[in-house]
PDB file of C-alpha atoms in Angstrom:
ATOM      1  CA  UNK A   1      -7.396 -41.302 -18.301  1.00 44.00           C
ATOM      2  CA  UNK A   2      -5.054 -43.803 -19.972  1.00 45.00           C
ATOM      3  CA  UNK A   3      -2.260 -45.415 -18.132  1.00 44.00           C
ATOM      4  CA  UNK A   4       0.300 -43.708 -20.377  1.00 44.00           C
ATOM      5  CA  UNK A   5      -1.237 -40.189 -19.404  1.00 38.00           C
ATOM      6  CA  UNK A   6      -1.232 -41.301 -15.807  1.00 35.00           C
ATOM      7  CA  UNK A   7       2.457 -42.263 -15.965  1.00 38.00           C
ATOM      8  CA  UNK A   8       3.386 -39.064 -17.693  1.00 35.00           C
ATOM      9  CA  UNK A   9       1.389 -36.957 -15.017  1.00 36.00           C
ATOM     10  CA  UNK A  10       3.177 -38.984 -12.263  1.00 39.00           C
ATOM     11  CA  UNK A  11       6.640 -38.425 -13.671  1.00 36.00           C
ATOM     12  CA  UNK A  12       5.990 -34.696 -14.070  1.00 33.00           C
ATOM     13  CA  UNK A  13       4.887 -34.455 -10.407  1.00 32.00           C
ATOM     14  CA  UNK A  14       7.912 -36.417  -9.299  1.00 32.00           C
ATOM     15  CA  UNK A  15      10.220 -34.256 -11.264  1.00 30.00           C
ATOM     16  CA  UNK A  16       8.784 -31.202  -9.686  1.00 32.00           C
ATOM     17  CA  UNK A  17       8.889 -32.462  -6.100  1.00 30.00           C
ATOM     18  CA  UNK A  18      12.602 -33.654  -6.613  1.00 31.00           C
ATOM     19  CA  UNK A  19      13.579 -30.116  -8.012  1.00 34.00           C
ATOM     20  CA  UNK A  20      11.768 -28.324  -5.016  1.00 32.00           C
ATOM     21  CA  UNK A  21      13.330 -30.599  -2.493  1.00 32.00           C
ATOM     22  CA  UNK A  22      16.857 -29.992  -3.910  1.00 33.00           C
ATOM     23  CA  UNK A  23      16.297 -26.067  -3.950  1.00 33.00           C
ATOM     24  CA  UNK A  24      18.056 -24.448  -1.009  1.00 37.00           C
ATOM     25  CA  UNK A  25      15.695 -22.402   1.379  1.00 37.00           C
ATOM     26  CA  UNK A  26      16.066 -18.659   0.630  1.00 36.00           C
ATOM     27  CA  UNK A  27      15.876 -16.063   3.186  1.00 38.00           C
ATOM     28  CA  UNK A  28      13.444 -13.254   2.227  1.00 37.00           C
ATOM     29  CA  UNK A  29      12.406 -10.632   4.957  1.00 43.00           C
ATOM     30  CA  UNK A  30      12.829 -13.033   7.799  1.00 49.00           C
ATOM     31  CA  UNK A  31      10.861 -16.003   6.318  1.00 50.00           C
ATOM     32  CA  UNK A  32      11.828 -18.946   4.278  1.00 57.00           C
ATOM     33  CA  UNK A  33      10.516 -20.591   1.129  1.00 69.00           C
ATOM     34  CA  UNK A  34      10.284 -24.435   1.587  1.00 81.00           C
ATOM     35  CA  UNK A  35       9.367 -26.427   4.672  1.00 91.00           C
ATOM     36  CA  UNK A  36       9.507 -25.071   8.131  1.00 91.00           C
ATOM     37  CA  UNK A  37       9.959 -27.718  10.709  1.00 92.00           C
ATOM     38  CA  UNK A  38       8.170 -27.546  14.191  1.00 89.00           C
ATOM     39  CA  UNK A  39      10.452 -25.937  16.602  1.00 91.00           C
ATOM     40  CA  UNK A  40      12.459 -24.223  14.016  1.00 94.00           C
ATOM     41  CA  UNK A  41      10.352 -20.983  14.118  1.00 95.00           C
ATOM     42  CA  UNK A  42      12.329 -17.824  14.811  1.00 95.00           C
ATOM     43  CA  UNK A  43      10.159 -16.046  17.478  1.00 97.00           C
ATOM     44  CA  UNK A  44      10.309 -12.221  18.246  1.00 97.00           C
ATOM     45  CA  UNK A  45       8.178  -9.423  19.650  1.00 96.00           C
ATOM     46  CA  UNK A  46       5.624  -8.106  17.485  1.00 94.00           C
ATOM     47  CA  UNK A  47       6.907  -4.945  15.745  1.00 94.00           C
ATOM     48  CA  UNK A  48       5.345  -1.701  16.943  1.00 94.00           C
ATOM     49  CA  UNK A  49       4.796  -0.831  13.154  1.00 94.00           C
ATOM     50  CA  UNK A  50       2.277  -3.731  13.099  1.00 95.00           C
ATOM     51  CA  UNK A  51       0.130  -2.107  15.694  1.00 95.00           C
ATOM     52  CA  UNK A  52      -2.070   1.005  15.558  1.00 95.00           C
ATOM     53  CA  UNK A  53      -4.200   2.462  18.315  1.00 94.00           C
ATOM     54  CA  UNK A  54      -4.379   1.484  22.122  1.00 93.00           C
ATOM     55  CA  UNK A  55      -5.491  -1.792  23.392  1.00 95.00           C
ATOM     56  CA  UNK A  56      -8.775  -1.606  25.339  1.00 94.00           C
ATOM     57  CA  UNK A  57      -7.848  -4.468  27.689  1.00 94.00           C
ATOM     58  CA  UNK A  58      -4.616  -5.421  29.317  1.00 95.00           C
ATOM     59  CA  UNK A  59      -2.841  -8.266  27.549  1.00 95.00           C
ATOM     60  CA  UNK A  60      -2.024 -10.244  30.765  1.00 95.00           C
ATOM     61  CA  UNK A  61       0.480 -12.691  29.097  1.00 95.00           C
ATOM     62  CA  UNK A  62       3.219 -12.990  26.415  1.00 97.00           C
ATOM     63  CA  UNK A  63       2.597 -12.856  22.906  1.00 97.00           C
ATOM     64  CA  UNK A  64       5.387 -13.646  20.162  1.00 98.00           C
ATOM     65  CA  UNK A  65       5.391 -13.761  16.438  1.00 98.00           C
ATOM     66  CA  UNK A  66       7.297 -15.892  13.814  1.00 98.00           C
ATOM     67  CA  UNK A  67       7.110 -15.131  10.136  1.00 97.00           C
ATOM     68  CA  UNK A  68       6.999 -18.247   8.110  1.00 97.00           C
ATOM     69  CA  UNK A  69       6.469 -17.037   4.550  1.00 97.00           C
ATOM     70  CA  UNK A  70       6.168 -13.945   2.653  1.00 97.00           C
ATOM     71  CA  UNK A  71       6.183 -10.346   3.878  1.00 95.00           C
ATOM     72  CA  UNK A  72       3.247  -9.404   6.349  1.00 96.00           C
ATOM     73  CA  UNK A  73       3.933  -5.676   6.211  1.00 96.00           C
ATOM     74  CA  UNK A  74       3.873  -5.117   2.353  1.00 96.00           C
ATOM     75  CA  UNK A  75       0.413  -4.452   0.765  1.00 97.00           C
ATOM     76  CA  UNK A  76      -0.532  -7.065  -1.592  1.00 97.00           C
ATOM     77  CA  UNK A  77       1.785  -9.789  -0.688  1.00 97.00           C
ATOM     78  CA  UNK A  78       0.909 -13.068   0.818  1.00 97.00           C
ATOM     79  CA  UNK A  79       2.208 -14.021   4.339  1.00 98.00           C
ATOM     80  CA  UNK A  80       1.849 -16.911   6.695  1.00 98.00           C
ATOM     81  CA  UNK A  81       2.925 -16.277  10.332  1.00 98.00           C
ATOM     82  CA  UNK A  82       2.508 -17.916  13.709  1.00 98.00           C
ATOM     83  CA  UNK A  83       1.484 -16.132  17.007  1.00 98.00           C
ATOM     84  CA  UNK A  84       2.794 -17.955  20.256  1.00 98.00           C
ATOM     85  CA  UNK A  85       0.896 -16.852  23.537  1.00 97.00           C
ATOM     86  CA  UNK A  86       0.948 -17.878  27.083  1.00 98.00           C
ATOM     87  CA  UNK A  87      -2.125 -19.048  28.941  1.00 98.00           C
ATOM     88  CA  UNK A  88      -4.484 -16.157  29.578  1.00 97.00           C
ATOM     89  CA  UNK A  89      -3.077 -13.795  27.037  1.00 98.00           C
ATOM     90  CA  UNK A  90      -5.638 -11.424  25.607  1.00 98.00           C
ATOM     91  CA  UNK A  91      -5.660  -9.708  22.396  1.00 97.00           C
ATOM     92  CA  UNK A  92      -7.716  -6.724  22.567  1.00 97.00           C
ATOM     93  CA  UNK A  93     -10.562  -5.787  20.165  1.00 97.00           C
ATOM     94  CA  UNK A  94      -9.175  -4.885  16.820  1.00 97.00           C
ATOM     95  CA  UNK A  95      -9.656  -5.027  12.959  1.00 97.00           C
ATOM     96  CA  UNK A  96      -7.522  -5.700   9.970  1.00 97.00           C
ATOM     97  CA  UNK A  97      -7.675  -4.051   6.501  1.00 97.00           C
ATOM     98  CA  UNK A  98      -7.440  -7.498   4.835  1.00 97.00           C
ATOM     99  CA  UNK A  99      -8.999 -11.041   5.635  1.00 98.00           C
ATOM    100  CA  UNK A 100      -7.307 -12.861   8.413  1.00 97.00           C
ATOM    101  CA  UNK A 101      -7.299 -16.620   8.410  1.00 98.00           C
ATOM    102  CA  UNK A 102      -6.387 -18.293  11.646  1.00 98.00           C
ATOM    103  CA  UNK A 103      -5.767 -22.027  12.270  1.00 98.00           C
ATOM    104  CA  UNK A 104      -4.988 -23.232  15.839  1.00 98.00           C
ATOM    105  CA  UNK A 105      -1.887 -25.352  15.978  1.00 97.00           C
ATOM    106  CA  UNK A 106      -1.471 -25.720  19.797  1.00 97.00           C
ATOM    107  CA  UNK A 107      -3.763 -24.933  22.830  1.00 97.00           C
ATOM    108  CA  UNK A 108      -7.426 -23.576  22.610  1.00 97.00           C
ATOM    109  CA  UNK A 109      -7.986 -20.164  21.143  1.00 97.00           C
ATOM    110  CA  UNK A 110     -10.941 -18.276  22.400  1.00 98.00           C
ATOM    111  CA  UNK A 111     -12.550 -15.778  19.916  1.00 98.00           C
ATOM    112  CA  UNK A 112     -15.080 -13.121  19.980  1.00 97.00           C
ATOM    113  CA  UNK A 113     -16.765 -10.896  17.173  1.00 96.00           C
ATOM    114  CA  UNK A 114     -17.268  -7.407  18.470  1.00 94.00           C
ATOM    115  CA  UNK A 115     -15.589  -4.130  19.283  1.00 95.00           C
ATOM    116  CA  UNK A 116     -16.228  -4.729  23.011  1.00 94.00           C
ATOM    117  CA  UNK A 117     -14.714  -7.506  25.127  1.00 96.00           C
ATOM    118  CA  UNK A 118     -17.313 -10.117  26.371  1.00 96.00           C
ATOM    119  CA  UNK A 119     -16.154 -13.208  27.897  1.00 97.00           C
ATOM    120  CA  UNK A 120     -19.556 -14.861  27.541  1.00 98.00           C
ATOM    121  CA  UNK A 121     -19.672 -14.263  23.676  1.00 97.00           C
ATOM    122  CA  UNK A 122     -16.475 -15.939  23.012  1.00 98.00           C
ATOM    123  CA  UNK A 123     -16.310 -19.340  21.108  1.00 98.00           C
ATOM    124  CA  UNK A 124     -13.616 -22.054  21.874  1.00 98.00           C
ATOM    125  CA  UNK A 125     -11.538 -22.934  18.836  1.00 98.00           C
ATOM    126  CA  UNK A 126      -9.643 -26.233  19.597  1.00 98.00           C
ATOM    127  CA  UNK A 127      -6.403 -27.635  17.884  1.00 98.00           C
ATOM    128  CA  UNK A 128      -7.078 -27.908  14.094  1.00 98.00           C
ATOM    129  CA  UNK A 129     -10.099 -25.516  14.250  1.00 98.00           C
ATOM    130  CA  UNK A 130     -10.023 -22.555  11.750  1.00 98.00           C
ATOM    131  CA  UNK A 131     -11.532 -19.111  11.725  1.00 98.00           C
ATOM    132  CA  UNK A 132     -11.674 -16.188   9.393  1.00 97.00           C
ATOM    133  CA  UNK A 133     -12.329 -12.561   9.676  1.00 97.00           C
ATOM    134  CA  UNK A 134     -13.260 -10.488   6.869  1.00 98.00           C
ATOM    135  CA  UNK A 135     -11.677  -6.987   6.301  1.00 98.00           C
ATOM    136  CA  UNK A 136     -12.693  -4.634   9.213  1.00 97.00           C
ATOM    137  CA  UNK A 137     -14.524  -7.162  11.246  1.00 97.00           C
ATOM    138  CA  UNK A 138     -14.091  -6.255  14.852  1.00 97.00           C
ATOM    139  CA  UNK A 139     -12.768  -9.134  16.863  1.00 97.00           C
ATOM    140  CA  UNK A 140     -10.613 -10.237  20.050  1.00 98.00           C
ATOM    141  CA  UNK A 141      -9.094 -13.348  21.311  1.00 98.00           C
ATOM    142  CA  UNK A 142      -7.699 -14.977  24.401  1.00 98.00           C
ATOM    143  CA  UNK A 143      -5.277 -17.940  24.680  1.00 98.00           C
ATOM    144  CA  UNK A 144      -6.547 -20.841  26.776  1.00 97.00           C
ATOM    145  CA  UNK A 145      -3.377 -22.777  27.774  1.00 97.00           C
ATOM    146  CA  UNK A 146      -0.127 -22.033  25.987  1.00 97.00           C
ATOM    147  CA  UNK A 147      -0.963 -21.808  22.400  1.00 97.00           C
ATOM    148  CA  UNK A 148       0.119 -21.314  18.840  1.00 98.00           C
ATOM    149  CA  UNK A 149      -2.054 -20.213  16.016  1.00 98.00           C
ATOM    150  CA  UNK A 150      -1.116 -19.896  12.319  1.00 98.00           C
ATOM    151  CA  UNK A 151      -2.281 -16.804  10.427  1.00 98.00           C
ATOM    152  CA  UNK A 152      -2.260 -16.297   6.609  1.00 97.00           C
ATOM    153  CA  UNK A 153      -3.545 -13.627   4.467  1.00 97.00           C
ATOM    154  CA  UNK A 154      -2.574 -10.909   2.044  1.00 98.00           C
ATOM    155  CA  UNK A 155      -0.672  -7.859   3.621  1.00 97.00           C
ATOM    156  CA  UNK A 156      -0.448  -5.545   5.222  1.00 97.00           C
ATOM    157  CA  UNK A 157      -1.008  -7.373   8.631  1.00 96.00           C
ATOM    158  CA  UNK A 158      -1.775  -4.504  10.700  1.00 96.00           C
ATOM    159  CA  UNK A 159      -3.737  -4.681  13.964  1.00 97.00           C
ATOM    160  CA  UNK A 160      -5.941  -1.713  14.435  1.00 97.00           C
ATOM    161  CA  UNK A 161      -7.043  -1.573  18.068  1.00 97.00           C
ATOM    162  CA  UNK A 162     -10.532  -0.126  18.663  1.00 95.00           C
ATOM    163  CA  UNK A 163     -12.330   1.105  21.709  1.00 80.00           C
ATOM    164  CA  UNK A 164     -15.601  -0.156  23.125  1.00 69.00           C
ATOM    165  CA  UNK A 165     -17.457   2.766  21.377  1.00 75.00           C
ATOM    166  CA  UNK A 166     -16.234   1.674  18.039  1.00 76.00           C
ATOM    167  CA  UNK A 167     -19.164  -0.498  16.469  1.00 63.00           C
ATOM    168  CA  UNK A 168     -18.860   0.288  12.687  1.00 60.00           C
ATOM    169  CA  UNK A 169     -16.500  -0.057   9.875  1.00 54.00           C
ATOM    170  CA  UNK A 170     -13.195   1.716  10.052  1.00 47.00           C
ATOM    171  CA  UNK A 171     -13.084   5.249   8.662  1.00 45.00           C
ATOM    172  CA  UNK A 172     -10.973   5.595   5.561  1.00 41.00           C
ATOM    173  CA  UNK A 173      -8.050   7.942   5.911  1.00 41.00           C
ATOM    174  CA  UNK A 174      -6.383   9.372   2.865  1.00 39.00           C
TER     175      UNK A 174
END
């Protein structure tokens, strides 16, 4: 690439960044566009509409959610959210209709892949670690230490709790 082309490319990138930085953040469904600074998240209880079924294990702690971007409840829309949990909090076996991507921001996240809770089968995911669960993959989790995980995907973000006898893919309902 010639110096002239590199200069032109660099100038375009600088203009785009400068324009984005001067654009005020817009509120959209509780989330913002643009940067979200650490500690500025708006934490709330997980809405009942985001959960279906009955958890098979007691939570034993506190779980909060903060929507950073997008609309997690609208099908086909991208979202980024964070879950905050206290030490020992359990997320019972469940599945999602879309791929769930999780990055550990704080603490250690224990993750198991099955419809039945099994402490021995859980893997530790440290800060910076990443996990992905494809649609309908049965999984469960626990926070080791107070933690924060970032979840992103395509909506809807719906937690479908399962019982220990549910081993297969979810049955379609029309």
